[in-house]
Amino acid sequence: MELVEAILLTVITASTPLLLAASGELVVERAGVLNLGIEGMMIIGAACGFAAAFTTGSVFIGALCGIAAGAALAGVFAALTLGLAANQVASGLALTILGVGLSGLIGTSYIGQKIVGAAHLHIPYLSDLPFVGKMVFGQDAFVYVSVALIAAIWYFLYRTRPGLVLRSVGDNHASAHALGYPVLKIRTLAVLFGGACAGLGGAYLPLAYTPFWVSGMTAGRGWIALALVVFASWMPWRLLIGAYLFGGITILQLHAQATGLGIPSQLMSSLPYLATVIVLVVISWMRGKAGSPAPASLGLAFVPDR
Amino acid sequence: MDDAVAVAPGPGRPVQPEGQVPLLEAVGIVKRYGDFTANDNINLQIWPTEVHALLGENGAGKSTLVKMIYGLLQPTAGEFKWQGEPIVLTGPASARARGIGMVFQHFSLFEQLTVAENVALGLDTAPLAGIDERVAEVSRAYGLPLDPKREVWRLSVGERQRIEIVRCLLQNPKLLILDEPTSVLTPQEVEQLFRTLRVLRTEGRAILYISHKLDEVRALCDTATILRGGKVVGTCDPRAESSQSIARMMVGTDIGEVRSDGSKKLGAPRLVVRDLSLMPDDPHGIRLEGISFEVPAGEVLGLAGVAGNGQDELFAALSGEVRSDRADMITIDGRAAGRLTITDRRRIGVAFVPEERLGHATAPRFKLSDNTLISGHVAGSMVRGGFIDRGQMVAFVDHITKSYDVRKGKPDPEAASLSGGNLQKYVVGREILREPKLLIISQPTWGVDAGAAAAIRQAIIDLASRGAAVLVMSQDLDELYEICDRLVVICAGRLSAPRVTRHADRGEIGMLMAGVGIKGKEDAHAARA
């Protein structure tokens, strides 16, 4: 029982960075932009977040700096792909490489340093309830923010007018423009929001998950976040399920290794990534006949005529 | 230019009491793009309760002008007056706020959103709640049936247009702009639309009706302003003019009439389609059911139908983009061809002109010479031993250019840089100059100006008179009546029995297009037996 509780607790912490980054990307893609730079924005958020938290001693300021750094890199992406109508795939890949490189540079002086990680909530009695207590009432603030974010994004997309406009821009940017909606402005805001979420997701890693800095510590989570958006077929609540599923696989393979199954550890650590590939293949196979639920303008550059 | 006459009150103008001002007036509107003048000193008056036609060929400047009226573009010079007051329209929202609504030619709809969401996007202030009821109310009041909860991709073209109109009407516009609204409708849907427009006029609204279909303009409009080369070349009462006289103003010269030399000798069937049934790959596609027809040598067979009733699927099956289940479903010149590839079909003398000029018939970013290879690689001397001969390709482009009067800036430009009409002439020339025995051509003159359209139609008729069989798919009934010997109609993936064009009644064809009178599969079997 205690082991199961421990596993579930770690699943939640492993899923939170994926969920944060993927929620941002979901909004970006709903607006019709494909940002492959998520990995870069996550890791720059992680490096800046750790540096700020270490310098100030405040996890909160660290998280803010992570958000700002992710959004800043996303700003570069927006300038390239929206301002200059550059290819989104190439720009996204380039920014991932840039982000990984920059994070190494920022992080050099912090290697081996430790901080006090994000505090966990403690409500007397509630948090002490058996089994559910710690899981529901004993998490760090990031976890609650990530779930609240999904609810907020769902409400925004499906219940508010700006959310409807954002979806319309992703579905058909030419029509949205013809109706007088500022396509590029909406997309820029979406991209900045996506970058901020990725930065926060990245910052979660050194601020709460493992409270120290290791270069390259996002370890491909940005790519999994991208796959999750497809897995969720661009629906916020499915994203929640998907993120916890993948977090679960990550943790299960760790425990499977600990129990000493006779499977090479390298193979076990590749499970989450393998699962990503398999899920994507299965999804596209199942959809073969049903059409894509992807936003129709996804990845297409838009240049308004003047 | 002295033919750019200022607008004078025409005889057909509705009542214009003394002292009243026009609803909308364009005064000396100029729009320039670099050296190119799209609109040159346009003067135009639209009065309340007037249905005002804006006529002109492609590139005459109609779209540019209405985009400025709707605030999408800003004029380089000149001004608009709304009820006598000078106004500046900074965007569609400011146009809508004045009471200007627009129904776009290529619908500005969002496929994955519902009808109600699409309508809400066109309204600036409406709350999302309660929009369903308002849509239902307006669609009832004007006879435009719509289900607010359905997603747009499930709807027919006619229904989509209703969304656009309902969206405009919910803003209670004083001026409604319609850009080529009937190009995709059945004759019955056109009548329904006209009824709605007449109701709107009696409510005191003005309508600016953009079209190049002269018969419709003469049936509906009170005034017509004709544009040519970005200038107003005349204003008239279309009911007092003949279609020919208006066409002459639009084009500037008389258009040669297309006709065959009369010596029709039909030969053996070149294309025989027997019981062709096909499931679509695309979930939104149309299932073809028991399609059977023949095209003998020397005949032009026309395929009429509203877009999205299986034309694309039939084209793909005939061209070999989709292989048939059995080889004998399609026979070309006596050879079972249903399982042949596109290239093999081209080798036995078939040529294809798909509907989409850019992206299907040509690679947009390739030069014209490179584009000759798309269909030209199967025959001729352009490819030898795996190497391409650029000289041959360029020579072929020259040949097409001369034979089909393709106008282009550079000797060998990219396909995407040509205007629609010139690119279509290039594609048609590329295919017909190979002297195919069978030509399958879809929307031969879609969006092509009248002069080029006449040339293309003549080329099709000449090809047939040289012994080829031609299948023309078109949504333009006038075109089919002009060039085809027989007509078939496709609706929901089923084909009607053929009609001889000379005896085919337009009303009946319209009913067939709407699916009334096309027999089911069983009846088709019985009819053939």
Tab-separated table of N, CA, C and O in Angstrom, chain B residues 382-427:
chain	number	residue	atom	x	y	z
B	382	MET	N	11.300	14.302	-74.424
B	382	MET	CA	11.813	15.134	-73.333
B	382	MET	C	12.719	14.357	-72.393
B	382	MET	O	13.589	14.925	-71.764
B	383	VAL	N	12.479	13.064	-72.282
B	383	VAL	CA	13.322	12.236	-71.422
B	383	VAL	C	13.971	11.172	-72.284
B	383	VAL	O	13.299	10.448	-73.008
B	384	ARG	N	15.311	11.131	-72.234
B	384	ARG	CA	16.019	10.096	-72.984
B	384	ARG	C	17.005	9.396	-72.065
B	384	ARG	O	17.891	10.036	-71.492
B	385	GLY	N	16.819	8.096	-71.924
B	385	GLY	CA	17.727	7.304	-71.094
B	385	GLY	C	17.814	7.811	-69.667
B	385	GLY	O	18.863	7.744	-69.036
B	386	GLY	N	16.715	8.345	-69.179
B	386	GLY	CA	16.708	8.803	-67.793
B	386	GLY	C	17.178	10.231	-67.616
B	386	GLY	O	17.140	10.761	-66.514
B	387	PHE	N	17.624	10.885	-68.711
B	387	PHE	CA	18.057	12.273	-68.609
B	387	PHE	C	17.034	13.172	-69.295
B	387	PHE	O	16.468	12.791	-70.325
B	388	ILE	N	16.809	14.343	-68.705
B	388	ILE	CA	15.833	15.223	-69.328
B	388	ILE	C	16.531	16.165	-70.296
B	388	ILE	O	17.694	16.537	-70.105
B	389	ASP	N	15.794	16.500	-71.341
B	389	ASP	CA	16.323	17.374	-72.376
B	389	ASP	C	15.682	18.740	-72.220
B	389	ASP	O	14.532	18.944	-72.605
B	390	ARG	N	16.423	19.687	-71.606
B	390	ARG	CA	15.845	21.000	-71.316
B	390	ARG	C	15.423	21.725	-72.587
B	390	ARG	O	14.429	22.425	-72.617
B	391	GLY	N	16.217	21.534	-73.662
B	391	GLY	CA	15.906	22.211	-74.918
B	391	GLY	C	14.512	21.851	-75.404
B	391	GLY	O	13.721	22.718	-75.799
B	392	GLN	N	14.203	20.554	-75.340
B	392	GLN	CA	12.886	20.085	-75.768
B	392	GLN	C	11.788	20.694	-74.906
B	392	GLN	O	10.731	21.079	-75.391
B	393	MET	N	12.064	20.739	-73.593
B	393	MET	CA	11.043	21.248	-72.678
B	393	MET	C	10.750	22.710	-72.970
B	393	MET	O	9.586	23.134	-73.027
B	394	VAL	N	11.817	23.497	-73.150
B	394	VAL	CA	11.634	24.925	-73.409
B	394	VAL	C	10.937	25.117	-74.750
B	394	VAL	O	10.039	25.965	-74.890
B	395	ALA	N	11.300	24.280	-75.743
B	395	ALA	CA	10.664	24.382	-77.056
B	395	ALA	C	9.174	24.094	-76.941
B	395	ALA	O	8.347	24.757	-77.580
B	396	PHE	N	8.823	23.116	-76.093
B	396	PHE	CA	7.403	22.769	-75.918
B	396	PHE	C	6.652	23.937	-75.270
B	396	PHE	O	5.528	24.252	-75.658
B	397	VAL	N	7.299	24.588	-74.296
B	397	VAL	CA	6.663	25.753	-73.675
B	397	VAL	C	6.399	26.832	-74.728
B	397	VAL	O	5.319	27.423	-74.774
B	398	ASP	N	7.378	27.041	-75.605
B	398	ASP	CA	7.198	28.037	-76.676
B	398	ASP	C	6.020	27.658	-77.568
B	398	ASP	O	5.218	28.505	-77.964
B	399	HIS	N	5.952	26.359	-77.888
B	399	HIS	CA	4.884	25.857	-78.741
B	399	HIS	C	3.517	26.128	-78.094
B	399	HIS	O	2.597	26.640	-78.740
B	400	ILE	N	3.408	25.800	-76.804
B	400	ILE	CA	2.149	26.038	-76.084
B	400	ILE	C	1.835	27.527	-76.082
B	400	ILE	O	0.718	27.969	-76.355
B	401	THR	N	2.856	28.329	-75.779
B	401	THR	CA	2.676	29.773	-75.678
B	401	THR	C	2.117	30.345	-76.972
B	401	THR	O	1.192	31.158	-76.958
B	402	LYS	N	2.674	29.902	-78.101
B	402	LYS	CA	2.231	30.432	-79.393
B	402	LYS	C	0.842	29.924	-79.737
B	402	LYS	O	-0.020	30.691	-80.140
B	403	SER	N	0.616	28.612	-79.547
B	403	SER	CA	-0.669	28.037	-79.968
B	403	SER	C	-1.817	28.522	-79.105
B	403	SER	O	-2.941	28.611	-79.567
B	404	TYR	N	-1.549	28.774	-77.842
B	404	TYR	CA	-2.657	29.077	-76.928
B	404	TYR	C	-2.590	30.484	-76.352
B	404	TYR	O	-3.304	30.805	-75.423
B	405	ASP	N	-1.711	31.323	-76.898
B	405	ASP	CA	-1.649	32.722	-76.491
B	405	ASP	C	-1.513	32.858	-74.967
B	405	ASP	O	-2.302	33.525	-74.312
B	406	VAL	N	-0.513	32.172	-74.415
B	406	VAL	CA	-0.254	32.274	-72.976
B	406	VAL	C	0.553	33.536	-72.745
B	406	VAL	O	1.626	33.699	-73.317
B	407	ARG	N	0.029	34.465	-71.945
B	407	ARG	CA	0.747	35.722	-71.697
B	407	ARG	C	1.506	35.634	-70.400
B	407	ARG	O	0.933	35.330	-69.345
B	408	LYS	N	2.816	35.870	-70.471
B	408	LYS	CA	3.668	35.752	-69.290
B	408	LYS	C	4.762	36.797	-69.363
B	408	LYS	O	5.141	37.240	-70.440
B	409	GLY	N	5.271	37.197	-68.205
B	409	GLY	CA	6.267	38.241	-68.155
B	409	GLY	C	7.628	37.794	-68.656
B	409	GLY	O	8.267	38.463	-69.460
B	410	LYS	N	8.068	36.629	-68.193
B	410	LYS	CA	9.373	36.092	-68.571
B	410	LYS	C	9.164	34.922	-69.526
B	410	LYS	O	8.081	34.368	-69.589
B	411	PRO	N	10.215	34.510	-70.263
B	411	PRO	CA	10.039	33.376	-71.165
B	411	PRO	C	9.643	32.087	-70.415
B	411	PRO	O	8.869	31.296	-70.924
B	412	ASP	N	10.192	31.885	-69.213
B	412	ASP	CA	9.944	30.628	-68.525
B	412	ASP	C	9.695	30.871	-67.030
B	412	ASP	O	10.520	30.534	-66.188
B	413	PRO	N	8.552	31.497	-66.694
B	413	PRO	CA	8.309	31.847	-65.294
B	413	PRO	C	7.815	30.658	-64.477
B	413	PRO	O	7.519	29.598	-65.037
B	414	GLU	N	7.736	30.858	-63.167
B	414	GLU	CA	7.136	29.848	-62.305
B	414	GLU	C	5.635	29.780	-62.578
B	414	GLU	O	5.009	30.790	-62.896
B	415	ALA	N	5.074	28.576	-62.417
B	415	ALA	CA	3.644	28.402	-62.704
B	415	ALA	C	2.799	29.340	-61.856
B	415	ALA	O	1.827	29.927	-62.335
B	416	ALA	N	3.197	29.516	-60.589
B	416	ALA	CA	2.374	30.310	-59.672
B	416	ALA	C	2.330	31.784	-60.058
B	416	ALA	O	1.459	32.513	-59.613
B	417	SER	N	3.268	32.244	-60.898
B	417	SER	CA	3.299	33.667	-61.220
B	417	SER	C	2.344	34.021	-62.355
B	417	SER	O	2.098	35.191	-62.615
B	418	LEU	N	1.790	33.020	-63.044
B	418	LEU	CA	0.844	33.309	-64.122
B	418	LEU	C	-0.535	33.606	-63.545
B	418	LEU	O	-0.895	33.093	-62.496
B	419	SER	N	-1.312	34.420	-64.279
B	419	SER	CA	-2.699	34.637	-63.860
B	419	SER	C	-3.477	33.352	-64.106
B	419	SER	O	-3.054	32.493	-64.891
B	420	GLY	N	-4.618	33.216	-63.440
B	420	GLY	CA	-5.409	31.995	-63.543
B	420	GLY	C	-5.731	31.615	-64.977
B	420	GLY	O	-5.562	30.470	-65.381
B	421	GLY	N	-6.163	32.597	-65.763
B	421	GLY	CA	-6.564	32.310	-67.131
B	421	GLY	C	-5.398	31.846	-67.983
B	421	GLY	O	-5.505	30.895	-68.758
B	422	ASN	N	-4.266	32.509	-67.831
B	422	ASN	CA	-3.102	32.130	-68.636
B	422	ASN	C	-2.552	30.768	-68.225
B	422	ASN	O	-2.136	29.987	-69.066
B	423	LEU	N	-2.573	30.478	-66.945
B	423	LEU	CA	-2.098	29.177	-66.495
B	423	LEU	C	-3.026	28.082	-67.015
B	423	LEU	O	-2.579	27.015	-67.447
B	424	GLN	N	-4.336	28.353	-67.010
B	424	GLN	CA	-5.275	27.360	-67.516
B	424	GLN	C	-5.035	27.106	-69.002
B	424	GLN	O	-5.062	25.967	-69.451
B	425	LYS	N	-4.762	28.198	-69.756
B	425	LYS	CA	-4.469	28.011	-71.184
B	425	LYS	C	-3.211	27.167	-71.362
B	425	LYS	O	-3.143	26.305	-72.234
B	426	TYR	N	-2.222	27.399	-70.496
B	426	TYR	CA	-0.991	26.609	-70.559
B	426	TYR	C	-1.288	25.138	-70.303
B	426	TYR	O	-0.828	24.252	-71.041
B	427	VAL	N	-2.083	24.842	-69.258
B	427	VAL	CA	-2.359	23.447	-68.895
B	427	VAL	C	-3.163	22.763	-70.007
B	427	VAL	O	-2.827	21.653	-70.432
